[in-house]
Amino acid sequence: EVSNRLGKLLSDSDLNILMGLYDFLGLPADVIYLLVSHCVTAAEDAYGKGRRPTMKQIEKEGYRWARLEIFTQDAANKYLHEYAAMRGKMPKLMHALKLGDRSPVQSEAKYLAQWISWGFGPEAVAMAYDRTVLNCGSLKWPYLNSILRRWNDKGLHTPNEVLDGDGPGKKVAAAAAARAPASAAEDRESIERMKKYLRDRRGGEGGQ
């Protein structure tokens, strides 16, 4: 079945990888077939119809399934349902990043999946994109990711929450607050100097 799904005869090396998934990782045969089908779908989504994953890519995903404890058909189907829902949200994020209708490549999809898991929608991602382009001159994925990570750490996920908690006005207010103690001290010094000047002047006039 795996041979048919991949459209090729399996080599000895391919068979060794499959047996490793079965014997070493403990994935049942029906779960391995779901794993292979998932990898085929992911490859076609990323690189176009007819593309197939390598056995090494399937093995890597198999280790990930084992870490997630996906050892039954029910667990696999639940994971695949959640994965499909996440993939369904990615086109709107790609549009928010001005990347058009193309599918994200693997490295881009990892960022998008992370942002979706954090709870960000296209509007918040678009705000982070604007700040990234303003500061970097173009889309820089790590920089944009750092913005969203900071917002997530602060619990800011919607545009209104970002504007209230991390908007430009917050920086101005913070700068003003930092300057306030120094300004107050300067005002007190000016008043004391004026009082001293007036005392000295009165003293001088009294002496005349």
Coordinates of C-alpha atoms in Angstrom, one line a residue:
E1 CA 0.0 0.0 0.0
V2 CA 2.8 2.4 0.8
S3 CA 4.4 1.5 -2.5
N4 CA 1.2 2.4 -4.4
R5 CA 0.8 5.6 -2.4
L6 CA 4.3 6.7 -3.2
G7 CA 4.1 5.5 -6.8
K8 CA 7.3 3.6 -6.7
L9 CA 8.9 0.3 -5.8
L10 CA 10.4 0.4 -2.4
S11 CA 14.1 -0.2 -2.0
D12 CA 15.7 -2.1 0.8
S13 CA 16.5 1.2 2.4
D14 CA 12.9 2.2 2.2
L15 CA 11.7 -1.0 3.7
N16 CA 14.2 -0.7 6.6
I17 CA 12.8 2.8 7.4
L18 CA 9.2 1.4 7.4
M19 CA 10.3 -1.5 9.6
G20 CA 11.9 1.0 11.9
L21 CA 8.7 2.9 12.2
Y22 CA 6.9 -0.3 13.0
D23 CA 9.4 -2.1 15.2
F24 CA 11.4 0.7 16.8
L25 CA 8.8 3.5 17.2
G26 CA 5.9 1.1 17.7
L27 CA 3.6 2.7 15.1
P28 CA 0.9 0.2 13.9
A29 CA 0.7 -0.6 10.2
D30 CA -2.6 1.3 9.7
V31 CA -1.2 4.4 11.5
I32 CA 1.9 4.2 9.3
Y33 CA -0.3 4.2 6.2
L34 CA -2.1 7.4 7.5
L35 CA 1.3 8.9 8.2
V36 CA 2.5 8.2 4.6
S37 CA -0.7 9.6 3.1
H38 CA -0.4 12.7 5.3
C39 CA 3.2 13.2 4.1
V40 CA 2.1 12.8 0.4
T41 CA -0.7 15.5 0.9
A42 CA 1.8 17.9 2.6
A43 CA 4.3 17.5 -0.2
E44 CA 1.6 18.2 -2.9
D45 CA 0.4 21.2 -0.9
A46 CA 3.9 22.6 -0.6
Y47 CA 5.4 21.8 -4.0
G48 CA 2.5 20.9 -6.4
K49 CA 0.5 18.0 -7.7
G50 CA 2.4 14.8 -8.2
R51 CA 5.2 15.6 -5.7
R52 CA 6.1 12.9 -3.3
P53 CA 8.0 12.9 0.0
T54 CA 11.2 11.0 0.5
M55 CA 11.3 8.2 2.9
K56 CA 13.6 10.2 5.1
Q57 CA 10.9 12.9 5.4
I58 CA 8.3 10.2 6.2
E59 CA 10.7 8.9 8.9
K60 CA 11.2 12.3 10.4
E61 CA 7.4 12.9 10.6
G62 CA 7.0 9.4 12.1
Y63 CA 9.3 10.4 14.9
R64 CA 7.2 13.5 15.4
W65 CA 4.0 11.4 15.6
A66 CA 5.7 9.1 18.2
R67 CA 6.6 12.1 20.3
L68 CA 3.0 13.3 20.1
E69 CA 1.9 9.7 21.1
I70 CA -0.1 9.2 17.9
F71 CA -0.3 5.4 18.0
T72 CA -4.0 4.7 17.1
Q73 CA -6.2 5.6 14.2
D74 CA -8.4 7.8 16.4
A75 CA -5.4 9.8 17.6
A76 CA -4.1 10.0 14.0
N77 CA -7.5 11.2 12.6
K78 CA -7.8 13.8 15.4
Y79 CA -4.3 15.1 14.6
L80 CA -5.1 15.1 10.8
H81 CA -8.4 17.0 11.4
E82 CA -6.6 19.7 13.5
Y83 CA -3.8 19.9 10.9
A84 CA -6.4 20.4 8.1
A85 CA -8.1 23.2 10.1
M86 CA -4.7 24.9 10.6
R87 CA -3.8 24.6 6.9
G88 CA -7.2 26.1 6.1
K89 CA -6.2 29.3 7.9
M90 CA -2.8 29.7 6.2
P91 CA -4.1 31.3 2.9
K92 CA -5.5 34.3 4.8
L93 CA -2.2 34.8 6.6
M94 CA -0.3 34.6 3.3
H95 CA -2.5 37.3 1.9
A96 CA -1.8 39.4 5.1
L97 CA 1.9 39.1 4.3
K98 CA 1.3 40.2 0.7
L99 CA 2.4 36.8 -0.6
G100 CA -0.6 36.1 -2.9
D101 CA -2.3 32.8 -3.5
R102 CA 0.8 30.5 -3.5
S103 CA 1.1 27.8 -0.9
P104 CA 3.8 28.4 1.8
V105 CA 7.0 26.4 1.6
Q106 CA 7.9 24.2 4.5
S107 CA 9.9 26.8 6.5
E108 CA 7.1 29.4 6.0
A109 CA 4.5 26.9 7.0
K110 CA 6.3 26.3 10.3
Y111 CA 6.1 30.1 11.2
L112 CA 2.4 30.2 10.1
A113 CA 1.5 27.1 12.2
Q114 CA 3.2 28.7 15.2
W115 CA 1.3 31.9 14.9
I116 CA -2.0 30.1 14.4
S117 CA -1.3 28.0 17.5
W118 CA -0.6 31.3 19.4
G119 CA -4.1 32.5 18.4
F120 CA -3.2 35.2 15.9
G121 CA -5.5 36.0 13.0
P122 CA -4.7 37.7 9.7
E123 CA -5.4 41.2 11.0
A124 CA -2.9 41.0 13.8
V125 CA -0.3 39.3 11.5
A126 CA -0.9 42.2 9.0
M127 CA -0.1 44.7 11.8
A128 CA 3.1 42.8 12.6
Y129 CA 4.0 42.8 8.9
D130 CA 3.6 46.6 8.7
R131 CA 5.9 47.1 11.6
T132 CA 8.4 44.6 10.1
V133 CA 8.5 46.4 6.7
L134 CA 8.7 49.8 8.4
N135 CA 11.8 48.7 10.4
C136 CA 13.4 46.3 8.0
G137 CA 12.4 47.6 4.6
S138 CA 11.0 44.1 3.6
L139 CA 9.4 41.0 5.0
K140 CA 11.9 39.3 7.5
W141 CA 10.3 36.2 8.9
P142 CA 12.4 36.0 12.1
Y143 CA 11.8 39.7 12.9
L144 CA 8.1 39.4 12.3
N145 CA 8.1 36.2 14.5
S146 CA 9.8 38.1 17.3
I147 CA 7.0 40.7 17.2
L148 CA 4.3 38.1 17.4
R149 CA 6.2 36.2 20.1
R150 CA 6.3 39.4 22.2
W151 CA 2.6 40.1 21.8
N152 CA 1.8 36.5 22.7
D153 CA 3.9 36.7 25.8
K154 CA 1.9 39.9 26.7
G155 CA -1.4 38.2 25.9
L156 CA -2.1 40.5 23.0
H157 CA -3.7 38.7 20.1
T158 CA -6.3 41.0 18.5
P159 CA -5.7 44.4 16.8
N160 CA -7.5 46.2 19.6
E161 CA -5.4 44.4 22.3
V162 CA -2.2 45.2 20.4
L163 CA -3.2 48.9 20.1
D164 CA -4.1 49.1 23.7
G165 CA -1.1 47.2 25.0
D166 CA 1.7 47.8 22.5
G167 CA 0.6 50.7 20.4
P168 CA 2.8 53.8 19.5
G169 CA 1.1 55.8 22.3
K170 CA 2.4 53.4 24.9
K171 CA 6.0 54.2 23.9
V172 CA 5.4 57.9 24.0
A173 CA 3.7 57.6 27.4
A174 CA 6.6 55.5 28.7
A175 CA 9.2 58.0 27.4
A176 CA 7.2 60.8 29.1
A177 CA 7.1 58.9 32.3
A178 CA 10.8 58.4 32.2
R179 CA 11.4 62.1 31.7
A180 CA 8.9 63.2 34.4
P181 CA 11.2 62.8 37.4
A182 CA 14.0 64.7 35.7
S183 CA 11.7 67.5 34.6
A184 CA 10.3 67.8 38.2
A185 CA 13.7 68.1 39.6
E186 CA 14.7 70.7 37.1
D187 CA 11.5 72.7 38.0
R188 CA 12.4 72.6 41.7
E189 CA 15.9 73.8 41.0
S190 CA 14.6 76.7 38.9
I191 CA 12.2 77.7 41.7
E192 CA 15.0 77.6 44.3
R193 CA 17.3 79.7 42.1
M194 CA 14.5 82.3 41.6
K195 CA 13.9 82.4 45.4
K196 CA 17.6 82.9 46.0
Y197 CA 17.8 85.6 43.4
L198 CA 14.8 87.5 45.0
R199 CA 16.3 87.2 48.5
D200 CA 19.7 88.4 47.3
R201 CA 18.0 91.3 45.5
R202 CA 15.9 92.3 48.5
G203 CA 19.0 92.1 50.7
G204 CA 20.9 94.4 48.3
E205 CA 18.1 96.9 48.2
G206 CA 17.8 96.9 52.0
G207 CA 21.5 97.6 52.3
Q208 CA 21.1 100.7 50.1

